[in-house]
Amino acid sequence: MGFGVVHLLDAVFRRMFRSAGLRPGSATVNAEDDTGAAPPHGGLRPPPRQRYFADKREEKMALIRGIATGEGFELAPLPQEVLIIWGEFDQIFPVDKAHKVKEKLGEKATVKVIPNAGHLPQQEDSKLFNRVLLDFLLRPSSTAA
């Protein structure tokens, strides 16, 4: 019994989320998830959330650094319409990044900000996210001849 390593790791992970301004539940993985190999020697498996973020950690950190600093972030204007959906309170990629991406993609890019959402607007307000996406996908294209 006792506190346990798994509970301690989960508590640490939740604290890291809060310190980044994220809601702890905003990046959960199904608790029933049993994918991935069992740890060697019958040790405890980390919670699904930790397993999810542990994979390819260096690549994920490089992506975050590149987008955050603009390093290697090259986009050319696109000829087709583009929808950029962003969470108003995204603490990983602040909403000003959405507008910078729009500038690089050109005049056919549109930014839609989901109010009161963070980094996962598709989960945090799925109804509004889906409505914005469907409105974009179902509207007549301005490039149609």
Short mmCIF file of C-alpha atoms in Angstrom, two decimals:
data_model
loop_
_atom_site.label_atom_id
_atom_site.label_comp_id
_atom_site.label_asym_id
_atom_site.label_seq_id
_atom_site.Cartn_x
_atom_site.Cartn_y
_atom_site.Cartn_z
CA MET A 1 0.00 0.00 0.00
CA GLY A 2 1.43 3.37 0.86
CA PHE A 3 1.79 6.24 -1.56
CA GLY A 4 3.39 4.35 -4.43
CA VAL A 5 5.67 5.41 -7.25
CA VAL A 6 2.88 5.55 -9.83
CA HIS A 7 0.87 7.99 -7.73
CA LEU A 8 3.96 10.09 -7.08
CA LEU A 9 4.81 10.28 -10.79
CA ASP A 10 1.22 11.19 -11.62
CA ALA A 11 1.27 13.95 -8.99
CA VAL A 12 4.55 15.31 -10.38
CA PHE A 13 3.14 15.24 -13.91
CA ARG A 14 -0.02 17.10 -12.82
CA ARG A 15 2.12 19.73 -11.09
CA MET A 16 4.18 20.21 -14.26
CA PHE A 17 0.96 20.73 -16.24
CA ARG A 18 -0.33 23.31 -13.78
CA SER A 19 2.99 25.18 -13.77
CA ALA A 20 2.74 25.40 -17.58
CA GLY A 21 -0.76 26.86 -17.25
CA LEU A 22 -2.45 23.70 -18.52
CA ARG A 23 -5.35 21.84 -17.00
CA PRO A 24 -4.12 18.45 -15.82
CA GLY A 25 -6.92 16.66 -17.68
CA SER A 26 -6.19 18.34 -21.00
CA ALA A 27 -3.78 15.65 -22.16
CA THR A 28 -5.13 12.47 -20.73
CA VAL A 29 -4.85 9.09 -22.34
CA ASN A 30 -7.38 6.31 -21.81
CA ALA A 31 -6.61 4.73 -18.44
CA GLU A 32 -7.52 1.35 -19.91
CA ASP A 33 -4.79 1.76 -22.52
CA ASP A 34 -2.65 -1.34 -22.53
CA THR A 35 -0.49 -0.61 -25.54
CA GLY A 36 3.26 -0.76 -25.27
CA ALA A 37 5.49 -3.44 -23.93
CA ALA A 38 5.45 -4.45 -20.31
CA PRO A 39 8.45 -3.17 -18.40
CA PRO A 40 11.35 -5.58 -17.89
CA HIS A 41 11.63 -7.56 -14.64
CA GLY A 42 7.94 -7.09 -13.78
CA GLY A 43 8.42 -3.46 -12.73
CA LEU A 44 5.60 -0.97 -12.53
CA ARG A 45 4.45 0.60 -15.79
CA PRO A 46 4.18 4.37 -15.75
CA PRO A 47 0.68 5.85 -16.17
CA PRO A 48 -0.59 5.99 -19.78
CA ARG A 49 -0.17 9.77 -19.85
CA GLN A 50 3.53 9.46 -19.01
CA ARG A 51 4.02 6.70 -21.59
CA TYR A 52 2.37 8.92 -24.19
CA PHE A 53 4.76 11.82 -23.60
CA ALA A 54 7.88 9.70 -23.06
CA ASP A 55 7.96 8.45 -26.66
CA LYS A 56 10.32 10.42 -28.94
CA ARG A 57 10.83 13.08 -26.27
CA GLU A 58 13.81 14.71 -28.00
CA GLU A 59 11.92 15.06 -31.28
CA LYS A 60 8.96 16.65 -29.49
CA MET A 61 11.24 19.08 -27.67
CA ALA A 62 12.94 20.04 -30.96
CA LEU A 63 9.53 20.69 -32.51
CA ILE A 64 8.49 22.91 -29.62
CA ARG A 65 11.80 24.82 -29.72
CA GLY A 66 11.60 25.26 -33.49
CA ILE A 67 8.06 26.57 -33.48
CA ALA A 68 8.62 28.70 -30.40
CA THR A 69 11.75 30.38 -31.75
CA GLY A 70 10.99 30.35 -35.46
CA GLU A 71 14.13 28.26 -36.03
CA GLY A 72 13.61 26.33 -39.25
CA PHE A 73 9.98 27.43 -39.38
CA GLU A 74 9.57 28.05 -43.10
CA LEU A 75 6.13 28.21 -44.66
CA ALA A 76 5.26 29.43 -48.13
CA PRO A 77 1.92 30.99 -49.04
CA LEU A 78 -0.57 28.37 -50.19
CA PRO A 79 -2.96 28.76 -53.13
CA GLN A 80 -5.82 26.95 -51.36
CA GLU A 81 -7.91 28.05 -48.42
CA VAL A 82 -6.46 27.07 -45.05
CA LEU A 83 -8.18 26.97 -41.67
CA ILE A 84 -6.08 27.45 -38.54
CA ILE A 85 -7.95 26.57 -35.34
CA TRP A 86 -6.29 27.65 -32.08
CA GLY A 87 -7.14 27.67 -28.39
CA GLU A 88 -7.43 31.15 -26.88
CA PHE A 89 -5.39 30.18 -23.82
CA ASP A 90 -2.89 27.78 -25.42
CA GLN A 91 0.11 27.91 -23.10
CA ILE A 92 2.30 25.74 -25.32
CA PHE A 93 1.85 27.76 -28.52
CA PRO A 94 0.29 31.13 -27.62
CA VAL A 95 -2.41 32.46 -29.93
CA ASP A 96 -0.06 35.03 -31.49
CA LYS A 97 1.66 32.04 -33.16
CA ALA A 98 -1.58 31.35 -35.05
CA HIS A 99 -1.49 34.83 -36.54
CA LYS A 100 2.19 34.45 -37.47
CA VAL A 101 1.39 31.16 -39.22
CA LYS A 102 -1.48 32.89 -41.03
CA GLU A 103 0.86 35.64 -42.25
CA LYS A 104 3.23 33.04 -43.68
CA LEU A 105 0.45 31.01 -45.32
CA GLY A 106 -1.00 34.04 -47.08
CA GLU A 107 -4.33 35.74 -47.62
CA LYS A 108 -6.26 32.49 -48.05
CA ALA A 109 -5.51 31.42 -44.48
CA THR A 110 -8.11 32.04 -41.79
CA VAL A 111 -7.57 31.92 -38.03
CA LYS A 112 -10.43 30.84 -35.77
CA VAL A 113 -9.75 31.06 -32.05
CA ILE A 114 -11.74 28.81 -29.72
CA PRO A 115 -12.60 30.89 -26.63
CA ASN A 116 -11.58 29.58 -23.21
CA ALA A 117 -9.66 26.65 -24.74
CA GLY A 118 -6.03 25.73 -24.27
CA HIS A 119 -3.76 23.57 -26.38
CA LEU A 120 -6.44 20.97 -27.16
CA PRO A 121 -9.48 22.91 -28.38
CA GLN A 122 -10.75 19.80 -30.18
CA GLN A 123 -11.18 18.16 -26.77
CA GLU A 124 -11.89 21.16 -24.58
CA ASP A 125 -14.79 22.46 -26.71
CA SER A 126 -15.41 19.74 -29.24
CA LYS A 127 -18.84 21.04 -30.28
CA LEU A 128 -17.53 24.48 -31.22
CA PHE A 129 -14.38 23.02 -32.78
CA ASN A 130 -16.44 20.67 -34.95
CA ARG A 131 -18.84 23.45 -35.94
CA VAL A 132 -15.94 25.72 -37.01
CA LEU A 133 -14.33 22.87 -38.94
CA LEU A 134 -17.55 21.78 -40.66
CA ASP A 135 -18.45 25.37 -41.56
CA PHE A 136 -15.06 25.66 -43.24
CA LEU A 137 -15.25 22.31 -45.02
CA LEU A 138 -18.84 22.67 -46.22
CA ARG A 139 -18.77 26.26 -47.44
CA PRO A 140 -18.38 26.89 -51.16
CA SER A 141 -14.75 27.42 -52.10
CA SER A 142 -13.85 30.90 -53.27
CA THR A 143 -11.43 29.29 -55.74
CA ALA A 144 -14.10 27.10 -57.39
CA ALA A 145 -14.63 27.93 -61.06
#
